[in-house]
Amino acid sequence: MDLRPTTRDAGSDYRFERFRTRLLIEDMTFGRNALGPGSPLPEFDLPTLDGDRFASRTLGGRPVLMVFGSRTCPVTESAVPVLKRLHARFGDRVRFVLVNTREAHPGQTIGQPTTAEEKHRHAERLRHHHGVPFEVAVDDIDGTLHRAFTPKPNSAYLIDTDGTIRFRSHWANDEPALRRALEQAAAGSRVHGRSRAMAGPLLRAVGHLPGIVTAAGSRTGRDIWRAAPPLAVLGTLSRLFTRLPADRRAPPRPPPCSPARPPRPCSPP
């Protein structure tokens, strides 16, 4: 069953040059027909940076944790340390593959790749930046595989050996959810489920936004301010907490107002 979108126009739209609010909204939800637990894999055959292939017909004898990511994605910045820890624990029983996609926040320094060769170099940059110890595959220039999965900047999928998706995580830095799914898969148990965690993964990522802007270019910062002002504010405030690990730099959320009648109005956040 081949679910890949194939139109050239869709591929051109996929390779956006400026991050927009529409893209942020699309990143927040999966449609009803998006691939998820119980879905068969679309057909694909991608090169890896080590000269091998990551293909739907030859997944190997182990379950596969497939994660999408890019150098300019702040959630990928937060997720790769998580994935490295999980790989150290489960890598002998689960195949880990990071699929390099379009740049989540292209700028003038790290732009959107326009050729297959350039995208390959972006994947090499991603691997080198993080010291990724497992396979890195490179999607084609139009993001055919990524688009088949309803493209999210850093989603993760656990796939069994017969090519069926068993678990989906909206964000790959959701360590508790991924760890539980991998424990089941590594033990040979049947896995079926998904993680919809949203606020926590995004808050862990905002501390990485300043580093993304520095790497990608000032245009990326301006785009984030226009498209997602709340995230831009949190990213700016995170600079006040540089002594903390980047995943913990989001300012604490204020406590909710009490439903009982307070002696004075609750202060705005």
Tab-separated table of C-alpha atoms in Angstrom:
chain	number	residue	atom	x	y	z
A	1	MET	CA	0.000	0.000	0.000
A	2	ASP	CA	1.692	3.220	-1.168
A	3	LEU	CA	0.367	6.269	0.657
A	4	ARG	CA	3.015	8.693	-0.555
A	5	PRO	CA	1.940	12.049	-1.930
A	6	THR	CA	3.558	12.511	-5.316
A	7	THR	CA	2.676	15.921	-6.739
A	8	ARG	CA	5.507	18.302	-7.490
A	9	ASP	CA	3.452	21.272	-6.242
A	10	ALA	CA	3.056	19.610	-2.846
A	11	GLY	CA	6.797	19.068	-2.706
A	12	SER	CA	7.472	22.710	-3.532
A	13	ASP	CA	5.042	23.866	-0.842
A	14	TYR	CA	6.717	21.487	1.592
A	15	ARG	CA	10.067	23.246	1.097
A	16	PHE	CA	8.991	26.549	2.644
A	17	GLU	CA	11.554	29.309	3.067
A	18	ARG	CA	9.833	31.302	5.831
A	19	PHE	CA	8.142	29.870	8.917
A	20	ARG	CA	4.497	30.982	9.158
A	21	THR	CA	1.691	30.745	11.708
A	22	ARG	CA	-0.104	28.266	9.438
A	23	LEU	CA	2.798	25.855	9.786
A	24	LEU	CA	2.713	26.141	13.566
A	25	ILE	CA	-1.007	25.344	13.595
A	26	GLU	CA	-0.440	22.339	11.339
A	27	ASP	CA	2.316	21.114	13.654
A	28	MET	CA	-0.057	20.978	16.624
A	29	THR	CA	-2.537	18.328	15.447
A	30	PHE	CA	-2.825	15.117	13.463
A	31	GLY	CA	-5.788	14.647	11.158
A	32	ARG	CA	-8.123	11.689	11.511
A	33	ASN	CA	-6.547	9.969	8.527
A	34	ALA	CA	-2.948	10.503	9.621
A	35	LEU	CA	-0.830	7.375	9.930
A	36	GLY	CA	-0.880	6.031	13.468
A	37	PRO	CA	-1.184	2.841	15.523
A	38	GLY	CA	-2.433	0.018	13.308
A	39	SER	CA	-1.521	1.728	10.017
A	40	PRO	CA	0.710	-0.053	7.511
A	41	LEU	CA	3.869	1.726	6.434
A	42	PRO	CA	3.892	3.453	3.071
A	43	GLU	CA	6.518	2.136	0.695
A	44	PHE	CA	9.871	3.913	0.890
A	45	ASP	CA	13.556	3.316	0.305
A	46	LEU	CA	15.913	5.960	1.699
A	47	PRO	CA	19.707	6.191	1.818
A	48	THR	CA	21.465	6.420	5.161
A	49	LEU	CA	24.586	8.439	5.841
A	50	ASP	CA	26.581	5.231	6.277
A	51	GLY	CA	25.788	4.039	2.754
A	52	ASP	CA	23.048	1.565	3.717
A	53	ARG	CA	19.307	1.710	3.056
A	54	PHE	CA	16.306	2.320	5.263
A	55	ALA	CA	13.490	0.651	3.349
A	56	SER	CA	9.960	-0.451	4.194
A	57	ARG	CA	10.533	-3.908	2.672
A	58	THR	CA	13.710	-4.641	4.618
A	59	LEU	CA	13.214	-3.291	8.109
A	60	GLY	CA	15.193	-6.123	9.660
A	61	GLY	CA	14.418	-8.504	12.476
A	62	ARG	CA	13.849	-5.885	15.177
A	63	PRO	CA	11.142	-3.292	15.834
A	64	VAL	CA	12.067	0.143	14.497
A	65	LEU	CA	11.858	3.484	16.263
A	66	MET	CA	11.701	6.034	13.451
A	67	VAL	CA	12.014	9.705	14.361
A	68	PHE	CA	11.775	12.765	12.118
A	69	GLY	CA	14.011	15.741	12.814
A	70	SER	CA	16.152	18.598	11.512
A	71	ARG	CA	19.022	20.802	12.662
A	72	THR	CA	16.787	23.858	13.069
A	73	CYS	CA	14.054	22.178	15.114
A	74	PRO	CA	14.175	23.111	18.833
A	75	VAL	CA	12.242	19.974	19.785
A	76	THR	CA	14.804	17.838	17.939
A	77	GLU	CA	17.457	19.640	20.002
A	78	SER	CA	15.609	18.522	23.112
A	79	ALA	CA	14.821	15.042	21.793
A	80	VAL	CA	18.201	13.732	20.645
A	81	PRO	CA	19.648	13.425	24.189
A	82	VAL	CA	16.484	11.481	25.077
A	83	LEU	CA	16.937	9.239	22.056
A	84	LYS	CA	20.582	8.640	22.882
A	85	ARG	CA	19.653	7.491	26.382
A	86	LEU	CA	16.939	5.207	25.034
A	87	HIS	CA	19.282	3.852	22.372
A	88	ALA	CA	21.877	3.001	25.015
A	89	ARG	CA	19.221	0.948	26.813
A	90	PHE	CA	17.259	-0.595	23.940
A	91	GLY	CA	19.508	-0.315	20.884
A	92	ASP	CA	20.402	-4.009	20.906
A	93	ARG	CA	16.712	-4.946	20.598
A	94	VAL	CA	15.194	-2.012	18.679
A	95	ARG	CA	16.515	-0.377	15.511
A	96	PHE	CA	16.749	3.408	15.861
A	97	VAL	CA	16.548	5.597	12.732
A	98	LEU	CA	16.531	9.391	12.612
A	99	VAL	CA	15.088	10.645	9.301
A	100	ASN	CA	16.380	14.054	8.268
A	101	THR	CA	13.528	16.222	6.977
A	102	ARG	CA	13.051	19.790	5.781
A	103	GLU	CA	14.425	22.462	8.088
A	104	ALA	CA	11.812	23.421	10.673
A	105	HIS	CA	13.089	27.011	10.976
A	106	PRO	CA	15.248	27.892	7.973
A	107	GLY	CA	17.240	31.097	7.984
A	108	GLN	CA	19.967	32.777	6.019
A	109	THR	CA	22.732	30.602	7.529
A	110	ILE	CA	20.938	27.249	7.520
A	111	GLY	CA	18.395	27.540	4.736
A	112	GLN	CA	15.933	25.091	3.281
A	113	PRO	CA	17.840	22.554	1.134
A	114	THR	CA	16.999	22.771	-2.563
A	115	THR	CA	18.848	19.728	-3.928
A	116	ALA	CA	19.307	16.128	-2.825
A	117	GLU	CA	23.025	16.764	-2.330
A	118	GLU	CA	22.354	19.755	-0.109
A	119	LYS	CA	19.820	17.809	1.951
A	120	HIS	CA	22.405	15.067	2.413
A	121	ARG	CA	24.830	17.683	3.773
A	122	HIS	CA	22.133	18.935	6.154
A	123	ALA	CA	21.723	15.391	7.451
A	124	GLU	CA	25.454	15.150	8.010
A	125	ARG	CA	25.353	18.456	9.886
A	126	LEU	CA	22.508	17.136	12.050
A	127	ARG	CA	24.391	13.944	12.888
A	128	HIS	CA	27.644	15.749	13.626
A	129	HIS	CA	25.961	18.417	15.771
A	130	HIS	CA	24.340	15.840	18.040
A	131	GLY	CA	26.845	13.018	17.775
A	132	VAL	CA	23.983	10.697	16.806
A	133	PRO	CA	25.091	7.104	17.551
A	134	PHE	CA	22.435	5.391	15.402
A	135	GLU	CA	21.316	5.455	11.770
A	136	VAL	CA	20.478	8.741	10.060
A	137	ALA	CA	18.417	8.420	6.875
A	138	VAL	CA	17.767	11.177	4.346
A	139	ASP	CA	14.293	11.784	2.941
A	140	ASP	CA	14.082	12.991	-0.664
A	141	ILE	CA	14.094	16.684	-1.477
A	142	ASP	CA	10.287	16.864	-1.641
A	143	GLY	CA	9.867	15.096	1.704
A	144	THR	CA	7.866	12.245	0.214
A	145	LEU	CA	8.097	10.015	3.275
A	146	HIS	CA	7.669	12.873	5.736
A	147	ARG	CA	4.548	14.139	3.934
A	148	ALA	CA	3.061	10.640	3.926
A	149	PHE	CA	3.156	10.773	7.726
A	150	THR	CA	1.460	14.226	7.923
A	151	PRO	CA	4.692	16.142	8.490
A	152	LYS	CA	5.483	17.107	12.047
A	153	PRO	CA	8.929	18.461	12.916
A	154	ASN	CA	9.842	15.796	15.476
A	155	SER	CA	7.302	12.981	15.651
A	156	ALA	CA	8.289	9.393	16.496
A	157	TYR	CA	6.850	6.053	15.374
A	158	LEU	CA	7.447	2.566	16.722
A	159	ILE	CA	7.070	0.046	13.894
A	160	ASP	CA	6.943	-3.729	14.225
A	161	THR	CA	8.849	-6.136	12.010
A	162	ASP	CA	5.941	-6.671	9.610
A	163	GLY	CA	5.752	-2.962	8.809
A	164	THR	CA	2.809	-1.947	10.994
A	165	ILE	CA	2.930	1.203	13.098
A	166	ARG	CA	2.316	0.310	16.734
A	167	PHE	CA	2.953	3.561	18.588
A	168	ARG	CA	3.070	7.262	17.726
A	169	SER	CA	4.454	10.119	19.784
A	170	HIS	CA	3.704	13.665	18.687
A	171	TRP	CA	7.094	14.804	20.027
A	172	ALA	CA	10.196	12.649	20.376
A	173	ASN	CA	11.326	14.353	23.578
A	174	ASP	CA	8.420	12.688	25.432
A	175	GLU	CA	10.792	10.299	27.179
A	176	PRO	CA	8.380	8.542	29.577
A	177	ALA	CA	5.956	7.601	26.788
A	178	LEU	CA	8.698	6.404	24.443
A	179	ARG	CA	10.416	4.447	27.186
A	180	ARG	CA	7.214	2.577	28.091
A	181	ALA	CA	6.556	1.697	24.453
A	182	LEU	CA	10.153	0.555	23.922
A	183	GLU	CA	10.084	-1.559	27.084
A	184	GLN	CA	7.051	-3.402	25.740
A	185	ALA	CA	8.542	-3.834	22.282
A	186	ALA	CA	11.912	-4.987	23.622
A	187	ALA	CA	10.140	-7.565	25.791
A	188	GLY	CA	8.254	-8.926	22.780
A	189	SER	CA	4.891	-7.607	23.993
A	190	ARG	CA	2.332	-6.141	21.623
A	191	VAL	CA	2.385	-2.341	21.620
A	192	HIS	CA	-0.551	-0.184	20.586
A	193	GLY	CA	-1.032	3.430	21.543
A	194	ARG	CA	0.011	7.024	21.156
A	195	SER	CA	1.256	9.961	23.176
A	196	ARG	CA	-0.562	13.257	22.781
A	197	ALA	CA	1.604	15.189	25.240
A	198	MET	CA	1.894	18.755	23.995
A	199	ALA	CA	2.619	21.456	26.598
A	200	GLY	CA	5.441	19.649	28.400
A	201	PRO	CA	7.457	18.758	25.274
A	202	LEU	CA	7.099	22.281	23.887
A	203	LEU	CA	8.145	23.901	27.157
A	204	ARG	CA	11.217	21.679	27.272
A	205	ALA	CA	12.096	22.878	23.776
A	206	VAL	CA	11.761	26.666	24.189
A	207	GLY	CA	15.108	26.905	25.962
A	208	HIS	CA	16.694	25.707	22.728
A	209	LEU	CA	15.162	28.468	20.595
A	210	PRO	CA	17.984	31.005	21.134
A	211	GLY	CA	20.538	28.423	20.016
A	212	ILE	CA	18.472	27.605	16.931
A	213	VAL	CA	18.301	31.289	15.979
A	214	THR	CA	22.050	31.659	16.465
A	215	ALA	CA	22.709	28.648	14.217
A	216	ALA	CA	20.105	29.322	11.508
A	217	GLY	CA	20.350	33.116	11.322
A	218	SER	CA	18.569	36.235	12.541
A	219	ARG	CA	15.825	35.829	9.930
A	220	THR	CA	14.703	32.719	11.816
A	221	GLY	CA	14.275	34.802	14.954
A	222	ARG	CA	12.171	37.379	13.126
A	223	ASP	CA	9.999	34.632	11.626
A	224	ILE	CA	9.362	33.075	15.040
A	225	TRP	CA	8.363	36.462	16.478
A	226	ARG	CA	5.867	36.989	13.640
A	227	ALA	CA	4.481	33.435	13.524
A	228	ALA	CA	4.513	32.423	17.184
A	229	PRO	CA	4.938	35.401	19.559
A	230	PRO	CA	4.254	33.394	22.754
A	231	LEU	CA	7.024	30.919	21.919
A	232	ALA	CA	9.328	33.784	20.972
A	233	VAL	CA	8.679	35.449	24.337
A	234	LEU	CA	9.384	32.205	26.204
A	235	GLY	CA	12.543	31.692	24.171
A	236	THR	CA	13.720	35.195	25.024
A	237	LEU	CA	12.943	34.764	28.719
A	238	SER	CA	14.827	31.462	28.731
A	239	ARG	CA	18.029	33.461	28.301
A	240	LEU	CA	17.618	34.504	31.932
A	241	PHE	CA	18.123	30.898	33.058
A	242	THR	CA	21.316	29.953	31.225
A	243	ARG	CA	22.716	28.238	34.326
A	244	LEU	CA	20.010	25.609	33.959
A	245	PRO	CA	19.974	22.852	31.327
A	246	ALA	CA	18.214	24.087	28.174
A	247	ASP	CA	15.255	21.748	28.745
A	248	ARG	CA	14.516	23.470	32.073
A	249	ARG	CA	14.805	27.120	31.006
A	250	ALA	CA	11.120	27.778	30.329
A	251	PRO	CA	9.774	30.228	32.934
A	252	PRO	CA	7.475	28.470	35.420
A	253	ARG	CA	3.796	28.685	34.641
A	254	PRO	CA	1.788	30.678	37.218
A	255	PRO	CA	-0.609	28.673	39.424
A	256	PRO	CA	-4.232	28.737	38.282
A	257	CYS	CA	-6.632	31.061	40.021
A	258	SER	CA	-8.654	29.412	42.776
A	259	PRO	CA	-12.276	28.624	41.885
A	260	ALA	CA	-13.305	29.856	45.333
A	261	ARG	CA	-13.884	33.575	45.793
A	262	PRO	CA	-10.451	35.054	46.485
A	263	PRO	CA	-9.979	38.097	48.684
A	264	ARG	CA	-8.636	39.964	45.655
A	265	PRO	CA	-8.549	39.312	41.887
A	266	CYS	CA	-5.936	36.915	40.634
A	267	SER	CA	-2.961	38.628	39.045
A	268	PRO	CA	-2.600	38.158	35.318
A	269	PRO	CA	0.248	35.878	34.250
